[in-house]
Short mmCIF file of C-alpha atoms and ligand atoms in Angstrom, two decimals:
data_model
loop_
_atom_site.label_atom_id
_atom_site.label_comp_id
_atom_site.label_asym_id
_atom_site.label_seq_id
_atom_site.Cartn_x
_atom_site.Cartn_y
_atom_site.Cartn_z
CA UNK A 1 120.11 -0.28 121.34
CA UNK A 2 120.12 3.17 122.88
CA UNK A 3 122.81 4.20 124.34
CA UNK A 4 120.97 5.81 127.29
CA UNK A 5 117.60 5.71 128.73
CA UNK A 6 115.17 7.98 127.15
CA UNK A 7 112.48 10.19 129.47
CA UNK A 8 109.47 11.14 127.87
CA UNK A 9 108.70 15.19 128.71
CA UNK A 10 106.36 17.12 127.85
CA UNK A 11 106.12 20.64 127.08
CA UNK A 12 103.66 22.87 128.12
CA UNK A 13 102.93 26.75 127.83
CA UNK A 14 103.18 28.78 131.08
CA UNK A 15 100.26 30.31 132.42
CA UNK A 16 101.05 33.21 131.88
CA UNK A 17 101.48 32.71 127.84
CA UNK A 18 98.74 35.02 125.87
CA UNK A 19 96.77 31.69 124.94
CA UNK A 20 97.01 29.82 128.04
CA UNK A 21 93.15 29.46 129.73
CA UNK A 22 91.56 30.40 126.22
CA UNK A 23 89.97 28.19 123.46
CA UNK A 24 91.15 28.20 119.84
CA UNK A 25 88.60 27.60 117.55
CA UNK A 26 90.32 26.62 114.21
CA UNK A 27 88.57 26.26 110.82
CA UNK A 28 87.02 22.84 110.28
CA UNK A 29 88.56 23.42 106.60
CA UNK A 30 89.85 19.38 105.62
CA UNK A 31 88.42 16.56 108.06
CA UNK A 32 91.15 15.12 110.00
CA UNK A 33 93.66 18.02 109.28
CA UNK A 34 91.66 20.69 111.87
CA UNK A 35 91.71 17.92 114.09
CA UNK A 36 95.36 17.16 113.76
CA UNK A 37 96.03 20.47 114.06
CA UNK A 38 93.80 21.43 117.23
CA UNK A 39 95.60 18.02 118.56
CA UNK A 40 99.23 19.86 118.69
CA UNK A 41 98.12 23.18 120.12
CA UNK A 42 96.51 20.69 122.94
CA UNK A 43 100.43 19.38 122.71
CA UNK A 44 101.12 22.50 124.50
CA UNK A 45 98.04 22.84 127.05
CA UNK A 46 96.21 25.17 125.05
CA UNK A 47 92.30 23.99 124.64
CA UNK A 48 91.75 23.50 120.86
CA UNK A 49 88.56 22.52 118.47
CA UNK A 50 87.51 22.64 115.12
CA UNK A 51 84.56 24.78 114.09
CA UNK A 52 81.05 22.96 114.77
CA UNK A 53 79.89 21.27 111.45
CA UNK A 54 79.06 23.63 108.89
CA UNK A 55 75.40 24.06 108.15
CA UNK A 56 72.24 26.25 106.81
CA UNK A 57 72.65 28.53 109.81
CA UNK A 58 76.55 29.17 108.98
CA UNK A 59 75.81 30.63 105.25
CA UNK A 60 72.81 32.44 106.88
CA UNK A 61 74.87 34.32 109.15
CA UNK A 62 77.74 34.30 106.81
CA UNK A 63 75.50 35.99 104.21
CA UNK A 64 74.30 38.55 106.65
CA UNK A 65 77.58 39.61 107.75
CA UNK A 66 79.06 39.39 103.97
CA UNK A 67 78.35 41.83 101.06
CA UNK A 68 79.06 39.02 98.62
CA UNK A 69 82.03 40.38 97.27
CA UNK A 70 83.73 38.29 99.90
CA UNK A 71 85.07 34.76 98.43
CA UNK A 72 82.69 31.75 99.35
CA UNK A 73 85.62 30.76 101.79
CA UNK A 74 85.22 33.93 103.54
CA UNK A 75 81.56 33.77 104.26
CA UNK A 76 81.89 30.20 105.34
CA UNK A 77 84.38 30.73 107.77
CA UNK A 78 83.09 33.87 109.20
CA UNK A 79 78.82 32.04 109.75
CA UNK A 80 81.08 29.07 111.66
CA UNK A 81 82.85 31.85 113.75
CA UNK A 82 79.98 33.54 114.56
CA UNK A 83 77.55 30.63 115.39
CA UNK A 84 80.11 30.19 117.77
CA UNK A 85 80.09 33.77 118.87
CA UNK A 86 76.14 33.35 119.66
CA UNK A 87 76.53 29.69 122.12
CA UNK A 88 75.34 30.97 125.31
CA UNK A 89 78.17 31.02 127.80
CA UNK A 90 80.09 32.27 124.95
CA UNK A 91 83.38 34.21 126.46
CA UNK A 92 84.93 36.43 124.04
CA UNK A 93 87.81 37.17 126.35
CA UNK A 94 88.88 33.09 126.29
CA UNK A 95 88.48 32.86 123.11
CA UNK A 96 90.46 32.82 119.84
CA UNK A 97 89.74 32.36 116.22
CA UNK A 98 92.27 30.87 113.99
CA UNK A 99 92.80 32.64 110.68
CA UNK A 100 96.02 32.11 108.50
CA UNK A 101 96.69 35.23 106.20
CA UNK A 102 98.94 35.71 103.36
CA UNK A 103 99.87 38.58 100.87
CA UNK A 104 99.73 38.06 97.46
CA UNK A 105 97.38 38.67 94.65
CA UNK A 106 94.02 37.01 95.65
CA UNK A 107 91.69 38.19 98.62
CA UNK A 108 93.00 35.47 101.18
CA UNK A 109 95.07 38.30 102.86
CA UNK A 110 91.79 39.73 103.83
CA UNK A 111 90.20 37.12 105.53
CA UNK A 112 91.56 38.10 108.79
CA UNK A 113 91.25 41.77 108.68
CA UNK A 114 87.54 41.26 107.59
CA UNK A 115 87.24 38.88 110.56
CA UNK A 116 88.29 41.55 112.75
CA UNK A 117 85.83 43.92 111.40
CA UNK A 118 83.02 41.63 112.08
CA UNK A 119 83.58 40.59 115.33
CA UNK A 120 84.02 44.39 116.31
CA UNK A 121 81.04 45.34 114.65
CA UNK A 122 79.43 41.88 116.72
CA UNK A 123 80.30 43.61 119.58
CA UNK A 124 83.06 40.89 119.86
CA UNK A 125 85.92 42.74 119.45
CA UNK A 126 88.03 41.40 122.51
CA UNK A 127 88.40 37.91 120.52
CA UNK A 128 91.62 36.99 119.55
CA UNK A 129 92.36 36.41 115.65
CA UNK A 130 95.53 34.32 115.45
CA UNK A 131 97.14 34.79 112.25
CA UNK A 132 100.46 33.32 111.15
CA UNK A 133 101.34 34.88 107.86
CA UNK A 134 101.86 33.01 104.61
CA UNK A 135 104.77 35.17 103.27
CA UNK A 136 106.95 33.99 106.49
CA UNK A 137 106.13 30.00 105.32
CA UNK A 138 103.54 30.70 108.53
CA UNK A 139 106.36 30.12 111.09
CA UNK A 140 105.08 33.00 113.26
CA UNK A 141 103.29 31.73 115.90
CA UNK A 142 103.59 34.87 118.07
CA UNK A 143 105.57 33.16 120.80
CA UNK A 144 105.33 29.80 120.04
CA UNK A 145 108.69 28.11 119.46
CA UNK A 146 110.00 26.26 116.74
CA UNK A 147 108.85 22.98 118.34
CA UNK A 148 105.30 23.77 117.89
CA UNK A 149 105.84 24.78 113.78
CA UNK A 150 107.75 21.08 113.34
CA UNK A 151 104.88 19.41 115.15
CA UNK A 152 102.04 21.01 113.15
CA UNK A 153 103.79 20.45 110.18
CA UNK A 154 104.27 16.67 110.94
CA UNK A 155 100.34 16.77 111.94
CA UNK A 156 99.84 18.17 108.44
CA UNK A 157 101.33 15.93 106.16
CA UNK A 158 100.06 12.56 108.91
CA UNK A 159 96.62 14.36 107.84
CA UNK A 160 97.39 14.61 104.28
CA UNK A 161 98.40 10.61 104.31
CA UNK A 162 95.22 9.76 105.73
CA UNK A 163 93.29 11.16 103.72
CA UNK A 164 95.24 9.67 100.62
CA UNK A 165 94.62 6.21 102.32
CA UNK A 166 90.70 7.01 102.82
CA UNK A 167 90.38 8.24 99.16
CA UNK A 168 92.36 5.66 97.83
CA UNK A 169 90.26 2.77 99.96
CA UNK A 170 86.28 3.83 100.01
CA UNK A 171 85.46 4.05 96.23
CA UNK A 172 86.69 0.02 96.56
CA UNK A 173 84.55 -1.09 99.50
CA UNK A 174 82.75 -3.70 99.66
CA UNK A 175 81.10 -2.88 102.92
CA UNK A 176 79.76 0.63 102.91
CA UNK A 177 80.83 2.94 105.58
CA UNK A 178 84.10 0.67 106.46
CA UNK A 179 86.77 2.92 104.96
CA UNK A 180 84.99 6.34 106.85
CA UNK A 181 84.87 4.58 109.45
CA UNK A 182 88.78 3.74 109.06
CA UNK A 183 89.48 6.74 108.57
CA UNK A 184 87.51 8.14 111.68
CA UNK A 185 89.56 5.72 113.91
CA UNK A 186 92.76 6.89 112.46
CA UNK A 187 92.42 10.37 113.21
CA UNK A 188 91.24 9.90 116.78
CA UNK A 189 94.45 7.51 117.22
CA UNK A 190 96.67 9.85 115.67
CA UNK A 191 95.23 13.15 117.58
CA UNK A 192 95.31 11.04 120.92
CA UNK A 193 99.20 9.75 120.43
CA UNK A 194 99.91 13.48 119.05
CA UNK A 195 98.69 15.36 121.94
CA UNK A 196 100.52 12.77 124.36
CA UNK A 197 103.58 12.29 122.75
CA UNK A 198 106.98 13.49 123.67
CA UNK A 199 108.72 16.69 122.83
CA UNK A 200 111.66 15.06 121.86
CA UNK A 201 111.69 15.01 117.93
CA UNK A 202 112.75 11.87 117.24
CA UNK A 203 110.82 10.47 120.07
CA UNK A 204 107.45 11.88 119.39
CA UNK A 205 108.43 10.88 115.67
CA UNK A 206 108.62 7.24 116.91
CA UNK A 207 105.08 7.68 118.19
CA UNK A 208 103.51 8.89 115.11
CA UNK A 209 104.97 6.53 112.52
CA UNK A 210 103.68 3.70 115.08
CA UNK A 211 99.93 5.72 114.69
CA UNK A 212 100.03 5.96 111.27
CA UNK A 213 100.67 2.14 110.74
CA UNK A 214 98.26 1.15 113.15
CA UNK A 215 96.19 3.34 110.93
CA UNK A 216 97.80 0.94 107.69
CA UNK A 217 96.62 -1.73 109.45
CA UNK A 218 92.86 -0.77 109.59
CA UNK A 219 92.64 0.82 105.87
CA UNK A 220 94.12 -2.77 105.07
CA UNK A 221 91.29 -4.93 107.04
CA UNK A 222 88.48 -2.92 104.90
CA UNK A 223 86.91 -5.42 103.02
CA UNK A 224 87.60 -4.29 99.14
CA UNK A 225 87.65 -4.89 95.52
CA UNK A 226 90.23 -3.07 93.80
CA UNK A 227 88.79 -2.76 90.30
CA UNK A 228 91.44 -0.86 88.05
CA UNK A 229 88.16 -0.30 85.55
CA UNK A 230 87.29 2.87 87.51
CA UNK A 231 88.51 5.95 86.05
CA UNK A 232 91.22 8.01 88.31
CA UNK A 233 90.20 12.14 88.79
CA UNK A 234 93.12 14.16 90.13
CA UNK A 235 91.69 17.30 92.05
CA UNK A 236 93.18 20.53 91.82
CA UNK A 237 91.57 23.82 93.03
CA UNK A 238 91.62 26.41 95.64
CA UNK A 239 92.55 25.04 98.62
CA UNK A 240 89.30 25.05 100.98
CA UNK A 241 86.85 24.51 98.48
CA UNK A 242 88.32 21.48 97.33
CA UNK A 243 89.06 19.95 100.79
CA UNK A 244 85.57 21.41 102.69
CA UNK A 245 83.23 18.93 101.75
CA UNK A 246 80.30 21.29 103.10
CA UNK A 247 81.80 24.19 100.75
CA UNK A 248 81.97 21.55 97.82
CA UNK A 249 78.42 19.60 97.99
CA UNK A 250 80.60 16.72 98.81
CA UNK A 251 81.52 16.48 95.04
CA UNK A 252 84.28 13.61 95.67
CA UNK A 253 81.93 11.74 97.76
CA UNK A 254 79.43 12.05 94.53
CA UNK A 255 82.45 11.49 92.02
CA UNK A 256 83.42 8.43 93.53
CA UNK A 257 79.38 7.44 93.77
CA UNK A 258 79.57 7.20 89.94
CA UNK A 259 82.49 5.20 89.82
CA UNK A 260 85.75 7.41 89.98
CA UNK A 261 88.56 7.45 92.25
CA UNK A 262 90.33 10.72 93.13
CA UNK A 263 93.41 11.74 93.84
CA UNK A 264 93.14 15.07 95.90
CA UNK A 265 95.98 17.56 95.94
CA UNK A 266 97.16 17.53 99.56
CA UNK A 267 97.62 20.53 102.11
CA UNK A 268 101.35 19.76 102.12
CA UNK A 269 101.88 21.38 99.00
CA UNK A 270 100.57 24.60 99.75
CA UNK A 271 102.76 24.97 102.73
CA UNK A 272 105.89 24.11 100.76
CA UNK A 273 104.40 26.59 98.18
CA UNK A 274 104.65 29.28 100.84
CA UNK A 275 108.47 28.33 102.03
CA UNK A 276 109.44 28.60 98.18
CA UNK A 277 107.89 31.83 98.04
CA UNK A 278 109.31 33.08 101.00
CA UNK A 279 112.63 32.35 99.80
CA UNK A 280 111.84 34.16 97.00
CA UNK A 281 110.62 37.08 98.34
CA UNK A 282 113.50 37.26 100.41
CA UNK A 283 116.02 37.39 97.31
CA UNK A 284 113.88 39.68 95.70
CA UNK A 285 114.37 42.04 98.46
CA UNK A 286 118.07 41.57 98.69
CA UNK A 287 117.86 39.52 101.17
CA UNK A 288 119.28 35.99 99.94
CA UNK A 289 122.54 36.39 102.64
CA UNK A 290 120.28 37.06 105.75
CA UNK A 291 119.32 35.20 109.37
CA UNK A 292 115.62 34.93 107.61
CA UNK A 293 116.84 32.99 104.76
CA UNK A 294 118.67 31.08 106.85
CA UNK A 295 115.92 30.27 109.12
CA UNK A 296 113.64 29.48 105.91
CA UNK A 297 115.67 27.10 103.92
CA UNK A 298 116.44 25.37 107.42
CA UNK A 299 112.62 25.29 107.90
CA UNK A 300 111.79 23.85 104.52
CA UNK A 301 115.27 21.41 104.80
CA UNK A 302 113.45 19.66 108.15
CA UNK A 303 109.94 19.43 106.51
CA UNK A 304 111.43 18.07 104.18
CA UNK A 305 112.97 15.62 106.61
CA UNK A 306 109.86 14.64 108.75
CA UNK A 307 107.50 14.39 105.06
CA UNK A 308 109.86 12.15 104.32
CA UNK A 309 110.13 10.20 107.17
CA UNK A 310 106.62 9.94 107.34
CA UNK A 311 105.56 9.49 103.94
CA UNK A 312 108.18 6.51 103.48
CA UNK A 313 105.99 4.39 105.46
CA UNK A 314 103.57 3.96 102.42
CA UNK A 315 106.10 3.25 99.65
CA UNK A 316 103.82 0.41 98.51
CA UNK A 317 100.51 1.62 99.35
CA UNK A 318 101.20 4.85 97.44
CA UNK A 319 102.94 3.69 94.73
CA UNK A 320 101.93 5.37 91.20
CA UNK A 321 100.38 7.86 93.20
CA UNK A 322 103.47 9.56 94.46
CA UNK A 323 103.49 13.38 95.68
CA UNK A 324 105.54 15.48 93.63
CA UNK A 325 108.20 17.92 95.50
CA UNK A 326 107.03 21.32 94.92
CA UNK A 327 109.98 22.43 92.53
CA UNK A 328 108.82 19.88 90.15
CA UNK A 329 105.48 21.47 90.37
CA UNK A 330 106.74 24.72 89.52
CA UNK A 331 108.69 23.67 86.64
CA UNK A 332 105.67 21.49 85.18
CA UNK A 333 104.06 24.98 85.70
CA UNK A 334 106.43 26.75 83.95
CA UNK A 335 105.14 26.64 80.08
CA UNK A 336 101.72 28.24 81.80
CA UNK A 337 102.02 30.24 84.24
CA UNK A 338 106.28 30.84 85.32
CA UNK A 339 106.95 31.00 88.93
CA UNK A 340 108.88 33.98 89.10
CA UNK A 341 106.31 36.25 87.20
CA UNK A 342 102.80 35.07 88.91
CA UNK A 343 101.69 33.94 92.50
CA UNK A 344 99.04 31.79 93.90
CA UNK A 345 97.40 28.64 93.61
CA UNK A 346 96.92 29.26 89.53
CA UNK A 347 100.79 28.30 89.77
CA UNK A 348 100.09 24.98 91.52
CA UNK A 349 96.93 24.06 89.82
CA UNK A 350 98.89 24.22 86.52
CA UNK A 351 101.94 22.10 87.46
CA UNK A 352 100.16 19.60 89.87
CA UNK A 353 97.77 19.20 87.24
CA UNK A 354 100.60 18.30 84.47
CA UNK A 355 102.04 15.90 86.86
CA UNK A 356 98.71 14.24 87.36
CA UNK A 357 98.34 13.78 84.00
CA UNK A 358 101.82 12.16 83.06
CA UNK A 359 101.23 10.02 85.98
CA UNK A 360 98.18 8.66 84.16
CA UNK A 361 95.09 10.44 85.63
CA UNK A 362 92.18 10.14 83.32
CA UNK A 363 90.90 13.61 84.40
CA UNK A 364 91.06 16.23 86.29
CA UNK A 365 88.45 18.16 88.26
CA UNK A 366 89.41 22.38 89.67
CA UNK A 367 87.10 22.53 92.52
CA UNK A 368 86.97 26.39 93.20
CA UNK A 369 84.59 29.13 94.87
CA UNK A 370 82.52 31.15 92.27
CA UNK A 371 84.38 34.01 91.40
CA UNK A 372 88.03 32.75 92.88
CA UNK A 373 90.51 34.33 90.79
CA UNK A 374 92.53 31.61 90.92
CA UNK A 375 90.14 29.71 89.42
CA UNK A 376 88.86 32.06 86.64
CA UNK A 377 92.61 32.40 85.64
CA UNK A 378 93.46 28.37 85.66
CA UNK A 379 89.80 28.06 84.05
CA UNK A 380 91.32 30.46 81.19
CA UNK A 381 94.65 28.18 80.62
CA UNK A 382 93.16 24.53 80.90
CA UNK A 383 92.78 24.16 77.13
CA UNK A 384 95.83 24.80 76.61
CA UNK A 385 97.15 22.36 79.31
CA UNK A 386 94.66 19.86 77.88
CA UNK A 387 95.70 20.14 74.61
CA UNK A 388 99.72 19.43 75.32
CA UNK A 389 98.54 16.51 77.33
CA UNK A 390 96.68 14.32 74.78
CA UNK A 391 93.06 16.04 74.94
CA UNK A 392 92.73 14.93 78.99
CA UNK A 393 89.58 16.31 80.02
CA UNK A 394 89.62 19.24 82.73
CA UNK A 395 86.16 20.48 84.17
CA UNK A 396 86.18 23.58 86.59
CA UNK A 397 83.34 22.92 89.36
CA UNK A 398 82.43 26.80 91.19
CA UNK A 399 80.61 26.88 94.33
CA UNK A 400 79.18 29.70 96.24
CA UNK A 401 76.45 28.12 98.37
CA UNK A 402 73.76 27.57 96.22
CA UNK A 403 72.68 24.35 95.87
CA UNK A 404 72.79 23.04 92.00
CA UNK A 405 71.92 19.66 90.14
CA UNK A 406 75.59 18.18 90.09
CA UNK A 407 74.86 14.47 89.26
CA UNK A 408 74.01 15.02 85.23
CA UNK A 409 77.45 17.52 85.03
CA UNK A 410 79.54 14.70 86.67
CA UNK A 411 77.99 11.86 84.75
CA UNK A 412 78.63 13.32 81.31
CA UNK A 413 82.58 14.40 82.94
CA UNK A 414 82.89 10.63 83.58
CA UNK A 415 82.10 10.01 80.06
CA UNK A 416 84.62 12.34 78.40
CA UNK A 417 86.94 10.78 81.35
CA UNK A 418 86.17 7.03 80.21
CA UNK A 419 86.45 7.99 76.33
CA UNK A 420 90.15 9.90 77.53
CA UNK A 421 90.86 6.27 78.70
CA UNK A 422 90.63 4.45 75.75
CA UNK A 423 93.56 6.91 74.18
CA UNK A 424 95.69 8.77 76.93
CA UNK A 425 99.42 9.35 75.98
CA UNK A 426 100.71 8.33 79.82
CA UNK A 427 99.74 5.14 81.53
CA UNK A 428 98.71 4.66 84.96
CA UNK A 429 100.41 2.37 87.74
CA UNK A 430 98.53 0.33 89.56
CA UNK A 431 99.96 -0.91 93.23
CA UNK A 432 99.79 -4.03 93.85
CA UNK A 433 96.36 -4.17 95.45
CA UNK A 434 94.58 -3.91 92.01
CA UNK A 435 95.08 -7.06 89.94
CA UNK A 436 98.10 -7.63 87.94
CA UNK A 437 98.15 -4.96 84.89
CA UNK A 438 99.94 -5.76 81.58
CA UNK A 439 101.25 -1.76 81.78
CA UNK A 440 102.79 -2.46 84.91
CA UNK A 441 104.89 -4.96 83.52
CA UNK A 442 106.75 -1.70 81.50
CA UNK A 443 107.42 0.07 84.80
CA UNK A 444 111.12 0.59 86.64
CA UNK A 445 111.64 -2.20 88.78
CA UNK A 446 111.86 -0.35 91.85
CA UNK A 447 108.33 0.74 91.50
CA UNK A 448 106.74 -3.30 91.38
S1 SF4 B 1 92.12 31.33 96.41
FE1 SF4 B 1 89.95 32.18 95.37
S2 SF4 B 1 88.83 31.87 97.24
FE2 SF4 B 1 90.73 31.85 97.97
S3 SF4 B 1 91.06 34.31 98.65
FE3 SF4 B 1 91.62 33.66 96.75
S4 SF4 B 1 90.24 34.55 94.96
FE4 SF4 B 1 89.15 33.76 97.18
#
């Protein structure tokens, strides 16, 4: 029984806050995640919404204002932002475009400066571009406080959980559309819950976990037949392209339509990776014992605890699909791309692929934009990783906005995955919603 009565309180930005009275548009990178992130801003009293769905106009505008050297996600996000700038009644002074940034070896660090340049050229230089930095673990939300960063982390982890429930259920539904519906309702429920949640961290966590449990009930109610003969395909690659259905031409759904289940690498992994990078860079700069390092470590520790609290609700649902800690991912990447010498998603691609193989997936698909340097480097190393792990089929799918006939490539690839399945060295653990598998008998009791 609580010792004192708790009174919920909300926390809103002051009227003189730079974002007060403005609308923040967030790139709709991943369905569910963008909505949840916007809900965090609204929780603070800041109007926020995801960019409208991408379409042919997105590519037209993005193509017009890019030279062709930019990465495909830059073209998509620029096109989506410019669509907003062309809406009737658009008010540049009251609009903010959200575009995270980072240093490091790839072109992602150029997205925000590039967007500012295009906006200036289009006479929209008054639009503010809000650009938190990956090298500081995305913690520098200008005068936002730590509560915002913590709530945003909870939102992203929760959206990852909802996506995982969707991808685990949809391939097996017996009434088409039910899993998507459960997902949409759960995202809506979660966003409303978060927006209205208390500013006390414990109270907020209770309401978020209650919302996630309602989501679990919704997914459990989806009529489904869990068929263990479906190949399980691990999805890695560039974060935007692998999560953005428009950019990857709905590749995950197409894999499902041709008989697969997909295990998507989530967003939380990238945030955890940037936290590790932040700490490493501080050490390299001789600041191992600094206030910045203490803050970074503390933030990682709190995020880890929150993630554990949210994911632990789904121990049974996610049995056999446990997410690795970033330390494990980097350790598994070490024989291919050591963390100490290389940066970027190519490192996490290697470690995550090895982890997925060891958890019994039947194939790996890397989804990346055409010419993505992380994708290109990863593609060069995958053959070695495949040889080291029993010949697992690893296939890169590149996207640049051109329509291509994917069906044939997917069909051939899944045939390879099915034959690998017959001889794979690492068996998969099937959770209890599947008919009992013989191989599960060998699993430790704690997982059964
Ligand atoms: S990860 Fe690839 S697509 Fe993304 S910015 Fe870097 S090079 Fe471009």
